[in-house]
XYZ file of C-alpha atoms in Angstrom:
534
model
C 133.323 -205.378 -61.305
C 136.667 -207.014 -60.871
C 139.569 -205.648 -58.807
C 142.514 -204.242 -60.698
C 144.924 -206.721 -61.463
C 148.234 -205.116 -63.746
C 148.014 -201.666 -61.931
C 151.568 -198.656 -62.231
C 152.812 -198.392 -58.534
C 150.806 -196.251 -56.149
C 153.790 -194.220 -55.905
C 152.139 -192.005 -58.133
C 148.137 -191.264 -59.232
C 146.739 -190.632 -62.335
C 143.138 -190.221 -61.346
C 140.409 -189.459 -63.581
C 137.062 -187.619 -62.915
C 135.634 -187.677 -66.462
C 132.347 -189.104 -65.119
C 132.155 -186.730 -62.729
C 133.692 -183.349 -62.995
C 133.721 -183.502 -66.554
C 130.381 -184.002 -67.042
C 129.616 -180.815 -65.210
C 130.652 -179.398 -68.721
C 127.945 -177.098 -70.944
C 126.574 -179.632 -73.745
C 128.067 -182.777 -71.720
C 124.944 -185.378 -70.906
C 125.919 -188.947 -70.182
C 123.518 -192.013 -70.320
C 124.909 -194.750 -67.914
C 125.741 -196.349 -70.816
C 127.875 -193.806 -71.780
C 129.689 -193.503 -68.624
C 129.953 -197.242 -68.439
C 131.666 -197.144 -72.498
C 133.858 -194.291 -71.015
C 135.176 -196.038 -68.414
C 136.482 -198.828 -70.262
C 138.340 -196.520 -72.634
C 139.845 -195.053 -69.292
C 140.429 -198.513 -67.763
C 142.293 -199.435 -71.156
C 144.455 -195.862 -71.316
C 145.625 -197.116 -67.576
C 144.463 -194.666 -64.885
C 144.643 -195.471 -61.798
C 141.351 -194.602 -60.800
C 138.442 -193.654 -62.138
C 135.895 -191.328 -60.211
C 132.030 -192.388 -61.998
C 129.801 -189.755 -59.584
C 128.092 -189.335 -56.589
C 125.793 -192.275 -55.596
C 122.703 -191.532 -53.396
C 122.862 -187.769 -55.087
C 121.192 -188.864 -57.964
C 119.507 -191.709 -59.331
C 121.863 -191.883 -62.912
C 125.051 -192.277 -60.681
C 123.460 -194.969 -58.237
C 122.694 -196.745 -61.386
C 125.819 -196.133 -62.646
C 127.702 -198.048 -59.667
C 125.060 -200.668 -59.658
C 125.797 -201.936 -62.995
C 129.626 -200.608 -62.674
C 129.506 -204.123 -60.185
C 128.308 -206.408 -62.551
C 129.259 -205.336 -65.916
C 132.870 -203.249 -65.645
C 136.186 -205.812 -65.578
C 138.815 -203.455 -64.866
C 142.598 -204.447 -65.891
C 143.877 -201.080 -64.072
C 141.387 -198.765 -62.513
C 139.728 -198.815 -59.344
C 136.318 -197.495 -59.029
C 136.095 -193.939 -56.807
C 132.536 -193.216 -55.478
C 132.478 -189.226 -54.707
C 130.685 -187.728 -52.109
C 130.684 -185.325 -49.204
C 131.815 -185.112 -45.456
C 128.807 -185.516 -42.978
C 126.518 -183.177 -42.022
C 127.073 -180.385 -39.600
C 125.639 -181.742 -36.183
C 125.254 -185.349 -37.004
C 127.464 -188.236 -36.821
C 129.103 -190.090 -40.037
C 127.564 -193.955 -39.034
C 124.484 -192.068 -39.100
C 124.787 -190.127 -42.852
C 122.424 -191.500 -45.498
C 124.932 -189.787 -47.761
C 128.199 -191.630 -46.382
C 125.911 -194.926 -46.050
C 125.543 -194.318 -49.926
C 129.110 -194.169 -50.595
C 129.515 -197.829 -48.625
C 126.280 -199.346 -50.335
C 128.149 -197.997 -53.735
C 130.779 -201.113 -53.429
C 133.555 -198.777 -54.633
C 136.954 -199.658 -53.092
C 137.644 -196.051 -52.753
C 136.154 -192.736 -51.833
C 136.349 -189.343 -52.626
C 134.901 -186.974 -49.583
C 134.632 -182.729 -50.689
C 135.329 -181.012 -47.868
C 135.977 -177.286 -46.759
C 139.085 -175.674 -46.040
C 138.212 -171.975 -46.995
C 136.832 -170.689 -43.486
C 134.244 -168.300 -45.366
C 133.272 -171.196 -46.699
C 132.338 -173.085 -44.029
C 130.901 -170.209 -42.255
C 128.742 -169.079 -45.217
C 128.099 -172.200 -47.211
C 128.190 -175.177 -44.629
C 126.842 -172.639 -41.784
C 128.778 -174.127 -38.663
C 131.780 -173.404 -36.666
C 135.470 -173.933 -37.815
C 135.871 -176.468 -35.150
C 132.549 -178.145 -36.356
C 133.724 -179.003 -39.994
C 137.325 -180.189 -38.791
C 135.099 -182.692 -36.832
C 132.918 -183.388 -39.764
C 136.064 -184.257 -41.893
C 137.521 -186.660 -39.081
C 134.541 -188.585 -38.171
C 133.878 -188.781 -42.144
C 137.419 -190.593 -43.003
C 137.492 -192.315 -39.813
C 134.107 -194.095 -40.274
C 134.941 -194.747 -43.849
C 138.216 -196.381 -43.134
C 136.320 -198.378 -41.057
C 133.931 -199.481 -43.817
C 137.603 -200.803 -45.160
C 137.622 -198.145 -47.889
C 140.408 -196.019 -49.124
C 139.545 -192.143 -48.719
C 141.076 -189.205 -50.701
C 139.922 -185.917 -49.614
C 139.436 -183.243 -51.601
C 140.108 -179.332 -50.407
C 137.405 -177.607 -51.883
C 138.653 -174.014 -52.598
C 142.239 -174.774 -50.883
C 144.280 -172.166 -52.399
C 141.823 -169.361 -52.079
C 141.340 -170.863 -48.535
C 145.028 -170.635 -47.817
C 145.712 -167.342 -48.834
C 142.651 -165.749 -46.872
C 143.433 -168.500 -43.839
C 146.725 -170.514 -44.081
C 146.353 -171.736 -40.200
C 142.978 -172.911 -40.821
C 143.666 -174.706 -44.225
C 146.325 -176.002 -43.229
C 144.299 -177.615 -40.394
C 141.878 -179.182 -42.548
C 145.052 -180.819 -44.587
C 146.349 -181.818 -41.150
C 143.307 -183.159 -39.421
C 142.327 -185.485 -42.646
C 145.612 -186.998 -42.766
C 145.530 -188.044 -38.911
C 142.204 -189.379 -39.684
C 143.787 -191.883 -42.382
C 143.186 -190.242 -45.915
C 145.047 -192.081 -48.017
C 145.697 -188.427 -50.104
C 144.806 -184.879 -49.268
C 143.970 -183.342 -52.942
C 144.221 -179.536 -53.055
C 141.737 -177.716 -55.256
C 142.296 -174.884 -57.277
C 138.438 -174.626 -57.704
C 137.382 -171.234 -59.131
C 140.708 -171.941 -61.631
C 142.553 -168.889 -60.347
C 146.245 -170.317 -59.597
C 148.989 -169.264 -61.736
C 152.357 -172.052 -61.674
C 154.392 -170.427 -59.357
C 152.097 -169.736 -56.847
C 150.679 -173.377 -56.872
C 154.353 -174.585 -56.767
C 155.197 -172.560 -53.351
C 151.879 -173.414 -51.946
C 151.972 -177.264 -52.194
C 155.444 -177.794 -51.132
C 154.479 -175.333 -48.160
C 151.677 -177.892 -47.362
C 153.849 -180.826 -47.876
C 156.604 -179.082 -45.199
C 153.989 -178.183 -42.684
C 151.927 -181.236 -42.616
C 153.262 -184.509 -43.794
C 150.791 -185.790 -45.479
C 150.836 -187.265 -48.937
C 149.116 -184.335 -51.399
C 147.438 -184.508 -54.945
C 146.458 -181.677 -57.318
C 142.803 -180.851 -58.690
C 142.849 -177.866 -61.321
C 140.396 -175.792 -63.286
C 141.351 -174.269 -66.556
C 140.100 -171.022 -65.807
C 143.063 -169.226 -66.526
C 144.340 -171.392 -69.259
C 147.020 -172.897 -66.277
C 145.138 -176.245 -65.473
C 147.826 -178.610 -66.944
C 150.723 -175.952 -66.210
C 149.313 -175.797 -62.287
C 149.705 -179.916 -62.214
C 153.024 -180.468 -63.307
C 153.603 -177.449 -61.220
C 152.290 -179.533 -58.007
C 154.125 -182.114 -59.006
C 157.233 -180.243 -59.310
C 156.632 -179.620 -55.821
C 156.327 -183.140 -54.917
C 152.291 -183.965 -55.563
C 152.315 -187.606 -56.354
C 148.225 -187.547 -56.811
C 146.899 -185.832 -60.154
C 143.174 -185.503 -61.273
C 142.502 -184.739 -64.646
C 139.303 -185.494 -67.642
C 139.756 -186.669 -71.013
C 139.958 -183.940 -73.450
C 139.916 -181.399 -70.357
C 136.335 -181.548 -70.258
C 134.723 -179.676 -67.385
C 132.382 -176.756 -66.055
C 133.104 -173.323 -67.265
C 136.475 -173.779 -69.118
C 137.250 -177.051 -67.911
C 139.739 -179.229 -66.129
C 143.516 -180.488 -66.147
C 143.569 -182.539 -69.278
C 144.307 -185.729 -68.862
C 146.568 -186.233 -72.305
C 148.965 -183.612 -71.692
C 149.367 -184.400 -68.462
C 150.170 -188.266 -68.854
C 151.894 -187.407 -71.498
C 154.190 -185.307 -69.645
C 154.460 -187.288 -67.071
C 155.490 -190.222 -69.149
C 158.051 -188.376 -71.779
C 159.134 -185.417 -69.830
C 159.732 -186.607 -66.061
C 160.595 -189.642 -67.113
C 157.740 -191.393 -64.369
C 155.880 -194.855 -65.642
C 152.900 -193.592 -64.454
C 150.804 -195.893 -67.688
C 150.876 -199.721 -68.365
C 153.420 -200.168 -70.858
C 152.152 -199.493 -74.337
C 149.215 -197.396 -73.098
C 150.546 -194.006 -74.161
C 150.625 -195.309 -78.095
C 146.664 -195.320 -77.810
C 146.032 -192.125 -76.230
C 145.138 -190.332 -79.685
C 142.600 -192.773 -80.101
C 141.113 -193.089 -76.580
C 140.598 -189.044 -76.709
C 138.827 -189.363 -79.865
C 136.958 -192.230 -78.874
C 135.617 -190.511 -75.487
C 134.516 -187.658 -77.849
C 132.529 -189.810 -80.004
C 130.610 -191.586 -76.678
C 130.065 -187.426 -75.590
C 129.265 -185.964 -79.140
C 132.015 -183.523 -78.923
C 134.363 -182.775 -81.816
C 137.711 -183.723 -80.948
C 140.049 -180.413 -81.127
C 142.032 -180.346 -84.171
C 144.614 -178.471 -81.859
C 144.552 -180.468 -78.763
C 148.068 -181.052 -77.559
C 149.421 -184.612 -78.457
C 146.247 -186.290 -79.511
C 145.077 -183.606 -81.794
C 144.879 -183.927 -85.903
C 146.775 -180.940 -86.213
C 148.877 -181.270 -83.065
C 152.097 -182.757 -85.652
C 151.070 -180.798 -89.184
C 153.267 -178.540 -90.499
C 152.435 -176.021 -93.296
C 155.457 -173.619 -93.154
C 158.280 -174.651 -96.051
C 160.966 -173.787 -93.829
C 159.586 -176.115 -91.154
C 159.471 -178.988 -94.024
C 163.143 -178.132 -95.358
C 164.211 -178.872 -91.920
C 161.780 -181.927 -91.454
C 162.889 -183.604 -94.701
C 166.789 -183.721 -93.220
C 165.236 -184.579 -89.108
C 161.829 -184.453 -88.250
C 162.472 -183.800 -84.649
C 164.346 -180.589 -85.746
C 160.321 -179.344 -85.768
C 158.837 -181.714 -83.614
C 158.897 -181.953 -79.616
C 158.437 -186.237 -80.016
C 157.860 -188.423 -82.618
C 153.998 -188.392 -82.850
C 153.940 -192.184 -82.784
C 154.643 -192.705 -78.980
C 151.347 -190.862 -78.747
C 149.519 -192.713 -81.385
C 149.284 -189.772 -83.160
C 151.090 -189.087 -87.363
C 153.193 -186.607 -88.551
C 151.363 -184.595 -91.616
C 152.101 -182.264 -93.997
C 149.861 -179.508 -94.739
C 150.025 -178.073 -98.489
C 149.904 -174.379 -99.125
C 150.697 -170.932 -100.823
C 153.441 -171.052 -97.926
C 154.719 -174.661 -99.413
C 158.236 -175.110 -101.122
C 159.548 -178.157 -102.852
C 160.253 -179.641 -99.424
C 156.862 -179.331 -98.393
C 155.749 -180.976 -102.059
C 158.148 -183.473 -101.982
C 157.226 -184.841 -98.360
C 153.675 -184.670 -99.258
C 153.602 -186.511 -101.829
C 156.180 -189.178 -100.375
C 153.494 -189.559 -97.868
C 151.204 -190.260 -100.794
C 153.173 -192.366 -102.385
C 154.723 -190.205 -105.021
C 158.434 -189.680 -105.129
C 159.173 -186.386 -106.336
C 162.774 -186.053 -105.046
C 164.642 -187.144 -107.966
C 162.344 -184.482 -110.642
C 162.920 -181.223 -109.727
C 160.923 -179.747 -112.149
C 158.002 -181.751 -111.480
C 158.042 -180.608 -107.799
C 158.248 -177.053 -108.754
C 155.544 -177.645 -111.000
C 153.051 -178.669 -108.335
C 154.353 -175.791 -105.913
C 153.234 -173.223 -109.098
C 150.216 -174.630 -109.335
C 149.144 -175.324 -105.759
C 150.083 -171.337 -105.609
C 148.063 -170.566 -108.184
C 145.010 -172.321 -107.021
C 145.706 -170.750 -103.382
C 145.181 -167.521 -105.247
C 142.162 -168.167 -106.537
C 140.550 -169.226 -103.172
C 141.842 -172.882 -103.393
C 142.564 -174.615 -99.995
C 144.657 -178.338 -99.798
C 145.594 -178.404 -96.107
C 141.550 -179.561 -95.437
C 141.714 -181.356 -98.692
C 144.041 -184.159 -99.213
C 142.185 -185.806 -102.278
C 141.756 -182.678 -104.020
C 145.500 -182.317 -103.745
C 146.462 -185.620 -105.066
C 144.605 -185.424 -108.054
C 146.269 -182.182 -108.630
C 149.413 -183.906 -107.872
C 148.252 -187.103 -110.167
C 147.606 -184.087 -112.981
C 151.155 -182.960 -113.083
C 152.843 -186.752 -112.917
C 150.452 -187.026 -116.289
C 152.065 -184.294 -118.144
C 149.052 -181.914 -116.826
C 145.930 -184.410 -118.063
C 143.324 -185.442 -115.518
C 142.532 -189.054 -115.824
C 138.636 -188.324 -116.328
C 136.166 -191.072 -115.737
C 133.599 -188.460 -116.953
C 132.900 -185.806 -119.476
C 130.604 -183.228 -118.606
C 128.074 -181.743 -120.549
C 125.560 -179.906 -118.461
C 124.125 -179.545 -115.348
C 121.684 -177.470 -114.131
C 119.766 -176.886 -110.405
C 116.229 -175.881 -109.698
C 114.413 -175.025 -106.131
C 110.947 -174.714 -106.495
C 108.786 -172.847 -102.865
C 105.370 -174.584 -103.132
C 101.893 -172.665 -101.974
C 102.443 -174.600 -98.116
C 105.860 -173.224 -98.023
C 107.511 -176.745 -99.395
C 110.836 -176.029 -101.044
C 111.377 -178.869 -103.951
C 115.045 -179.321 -105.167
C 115.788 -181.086 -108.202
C 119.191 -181.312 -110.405
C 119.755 -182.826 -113.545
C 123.314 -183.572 -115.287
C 124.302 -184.537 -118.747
C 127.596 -186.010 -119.124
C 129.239 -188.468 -120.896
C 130.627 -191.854 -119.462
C 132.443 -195.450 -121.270
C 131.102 -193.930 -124.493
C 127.764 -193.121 -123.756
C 125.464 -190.126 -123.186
C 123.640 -190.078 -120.019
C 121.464 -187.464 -118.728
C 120.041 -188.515 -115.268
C 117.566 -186.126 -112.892
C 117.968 -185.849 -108.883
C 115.714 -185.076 -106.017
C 117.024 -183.427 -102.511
C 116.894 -181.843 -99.152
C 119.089 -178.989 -101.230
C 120.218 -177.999 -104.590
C 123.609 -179.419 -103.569
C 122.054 -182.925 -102.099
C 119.504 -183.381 -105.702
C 122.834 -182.721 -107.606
C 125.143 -185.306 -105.936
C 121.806 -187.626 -106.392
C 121.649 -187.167 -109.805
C 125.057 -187.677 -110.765
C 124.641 -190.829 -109.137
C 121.985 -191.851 -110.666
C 123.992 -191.076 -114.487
C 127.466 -193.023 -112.890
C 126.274 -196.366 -110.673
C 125.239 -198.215 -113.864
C 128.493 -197.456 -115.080
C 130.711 -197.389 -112.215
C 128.851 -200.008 -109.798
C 131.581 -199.709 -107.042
C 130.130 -195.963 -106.498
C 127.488 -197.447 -104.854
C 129.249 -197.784 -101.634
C 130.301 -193.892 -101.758
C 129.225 -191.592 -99.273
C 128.883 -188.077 -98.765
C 129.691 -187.062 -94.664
C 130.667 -183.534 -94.799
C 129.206 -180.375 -96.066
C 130.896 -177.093 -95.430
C 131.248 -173.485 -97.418
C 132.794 -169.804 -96.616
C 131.877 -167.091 -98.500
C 135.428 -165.412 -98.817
C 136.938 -162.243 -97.913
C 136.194 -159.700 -100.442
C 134.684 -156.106 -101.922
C 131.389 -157.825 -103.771
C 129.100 -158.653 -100.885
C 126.873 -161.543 -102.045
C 128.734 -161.700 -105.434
C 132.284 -162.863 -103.199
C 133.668 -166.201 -104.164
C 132.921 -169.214 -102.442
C 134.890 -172.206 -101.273
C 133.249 -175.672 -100.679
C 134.701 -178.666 -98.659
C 133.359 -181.991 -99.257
C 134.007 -185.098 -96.993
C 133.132 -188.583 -98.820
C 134.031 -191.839 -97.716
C 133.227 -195.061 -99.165
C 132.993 -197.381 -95.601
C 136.775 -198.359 -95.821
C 138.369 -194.486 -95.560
C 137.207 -190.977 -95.827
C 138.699 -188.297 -97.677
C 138.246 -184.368 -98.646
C 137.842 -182.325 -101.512
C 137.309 -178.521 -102.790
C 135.657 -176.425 -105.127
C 135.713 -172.436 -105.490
C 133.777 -170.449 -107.840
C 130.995 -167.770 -107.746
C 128.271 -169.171 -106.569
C 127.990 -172.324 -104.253
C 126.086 -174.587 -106.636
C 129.098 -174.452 -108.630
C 131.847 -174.930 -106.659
C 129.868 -177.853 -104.804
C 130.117 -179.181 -108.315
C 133.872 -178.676 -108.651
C 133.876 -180.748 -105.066
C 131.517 -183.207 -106.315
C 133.540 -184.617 -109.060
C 136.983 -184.235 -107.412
C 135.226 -186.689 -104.752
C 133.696 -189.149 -107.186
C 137.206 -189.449 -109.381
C 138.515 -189.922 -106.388
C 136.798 -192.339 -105.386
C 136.382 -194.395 -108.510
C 140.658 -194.150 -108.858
C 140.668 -195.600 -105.052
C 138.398 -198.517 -106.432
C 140.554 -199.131 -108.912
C 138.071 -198.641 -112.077
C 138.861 -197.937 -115.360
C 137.522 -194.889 -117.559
């Protein structure tokens, strides 16, 4: 691993425990590998540091820092080992632990230590006086070893307000030890803004040394509590990606540089780092198998859509009338959702971003707006479903006439439950094509699956460039209504064809058919994106 070479100031931290504390989260398990891929992404966003575990805890995190030496070339990050003050009774030069920090190679290290007196008393069992020893001997002989130390105030603010003198002492005897930073943790998540706010300035008046903010989402406050540290004058904030983290979670990290960067007005990034945050959050979600948020502040898909018309009205004159930034400082795009609650400004910038201009035809715009009502009544949705939407859209440019690259005649479904229990699903289709009659039969996993098999089979001869389509996405809701199992039902289809992926939807009474209705929406669409001819 290489030292950091085009780091922001140390003025201020952005520090990172995605490897660590965020991996603590329900469903989160990280290979090395992974936390080795996730570190780079870090590296490249621009943090300052990176925490990657607790070497000599466990053998993953040993490994980790191992191959973290030989194989990580960090342009911004240091590497933080995390660990724990000595034991009670012992001496630090003699800690297997705090040896394991040293052997880690890390240029920095984080030490837990307690500052709740029940804490120590209960948890650690030893005297008050015992574990402000334990935290000076710690940083001492690690300062020694020539590395940085950050402590970290396990349970500070529930500490403080059962003890202030005695927290307050912890904060006090680390800093005359030489940490670097004295983090406060709001660990069980319980800190609303304005107490966190009076707290850490308090601690900043009373001790002098420089303090950082750790917070749990437990009360929804995690990013709220940070800025509110800062606001007291934290320069040192520790966050995840994507808030990830036990029980609710952490500070995000997005939200918070992101804040940092547009709203304080504090470089805290490499320049041009913040225009790739959207896709380092969605790339750390892919390395964790996690569904990025649609809603996640910033970075998420949904975080600059608007569906209201009045909101578009106003966006077609400004878009920041409606819109905090302009998404692209973020990496992130400005989209327009389609509706029953669309007008013609929602049409008109929808299909502008398709490449339609509807502004000069207002009858054509008020066209689509009918229609996209209509089909909203019927159980129709378009904000999931941009391809669905255009063709609609294409319909109405055409004088109402779908550009059909097929005729269909027929198509039928059959599942078949075999003596061994064995389902069998097979579909056949009879449609027409170029002129010719082609009835083709299908084999799948589902009635749905032998279907969209068979109408390829009947198309790729014809349409060759189908080959390369794809089906990614399979979802349906029964919807809201008085006839039980005989309710409508809406499907959503994803496709892609390797280059781009799009969406498309169905609704009738029974699944098989409105996967149908799906099906061909996402197989015109796909052939009119290839550019073949009916």
């Amino acid at each position: 691993m290489t030292e950091a070479n085009s780091r922001p100031s140390d003025g201020f931290h952005v520090f990172d425990t995605t490897l660590r504390d965020g991996a603590q989260r329900e469903g989160i398990n990280l290979t090395v590998a992974d936390k080795l891929a996730i570190a780079r992404h870090l590296d490249e966003f621009g943090v300052g540091f990176i925490e990657g575990g607790w070497p000599g805890a466990n053998p993953r995190d040993t490994e980790f820092f191992a191959r973290a030496q030989a194989e990580l070339e960090f342009k911004n990050a240091q590497l933080v080992a995390f660990g724990a003050t000595r034991r009670a009774g012992g001496k630090a030069a003699e800690d297997p632990q705090l040896a394991a920090l040293v052997a880690s190679g890390a240029p920095v290290v984080t030490l837990v230590a307690k500052s709740h007196d029940r804490h120590v008393e209960l948890a650690l069992r030893t005297t008050l006086e015992e574990n402000l020893e334990m935290v000076r001997d710690s940083v001492e002989y690690l300062r020694a070893q020539d590395r940085r130390v950050f402590i970290d105030c396990e349970h500070f603010f529930d500490g403080y307000k059962a003890n202030p003198e005695y927290a307050l002492a912890v904060v006090r005897t680390a800093h005359e030890a030489g940490a670097d930073v004295v983090v406060l943790c709001d660990t069980n998540g319980g800190m609303l803004p304005s107490g966190v706010r009076e707290i850490v300035a308090t601690v900043l008046a009373e001790t002098g040394a420089r303090i950082g903010m750790h917070a749990q989402d437990d009360t929804g406050c995690a990013v709220a509590n940070t800025l509110a540290a800062v606001d007291a004058g934290a320069t040192h904030v520790q966050c995840t990606a994507n808030g990830y983290g036990e029980r609710v979670g952490n500070a995000n990290l997005f939200p918070v540089a992101a804040a940092l960067e547009l709203k304080y007005d504090r470089r805290v990034l490499p320049a041009g780092a913040l225009a790739e945050m959207t896709r380092i959050s969605h790339a750390v979600a892919e390395v964790v198998n996690l569904t990025p948020s649609t809603h996640q502040p910033y970075v998420g898909f949904s975080a600059f859509a608007h569906k209201a018309g009045l909101h578009a009205s106003a966006i077609k004159v400004d878009p920041d009338l409606y819109q905090h930034i302009d998404p692209e400082l973020v990496g992130n795009t400005m989209r327009m959702l389609v509706s029953d609650m669309a007008g013609r400004a929602s049409i008109e910038l929808k299909g502008k971003e398709l490449g339609y201009d509807l502004s000069s035809d207002r009858d054509l715009a008020g066209r689509v707006v009918a229609r996209v009502k209509e089909q909203e009544n019927l159980g129709y949705t378009y904000e999931a479903a941009d391809a669905s939407f255009e063709l609609l859209l294409r319909d109405e440019v055409n004088g109402g006439e779908r550009q059909r690259f097929f005729e269909l005649e027929s198509w039928r479904t059959i599942s078949e439950q075999g003596p061994n229990g064995f389902a069998g699903n097979e579909a056949t289709v009879k449609l027409w094509a170029k002129g010719e009659r082609k009835v083709a039969t299908g084999e799948g996993n589902g009635p749905v699956d032998a279907l969209d098999k068979a109408l390829r089979t009947a198309l790729e001869p014809i349409y060759p460039a189908l080959a390369k389509l794809e089906l990614v996405d399979y979802k349906v809701r029964i919807l809201e209504g008085q006839h039980g199992t005989g309710s409508k039902t809406r499907v959503l289809i994803e496709s892609t064809d390797g280059t781009a992926t799009w969406s498309t939807v169905g609704v009738a009474d029974n699944v098989i058919a409105a996967s149908w209705v799906a099906l061909e929406d996402a197989y015109t669409y796909g052939l009119l994106r290839a550019d073949q001819q009916p």
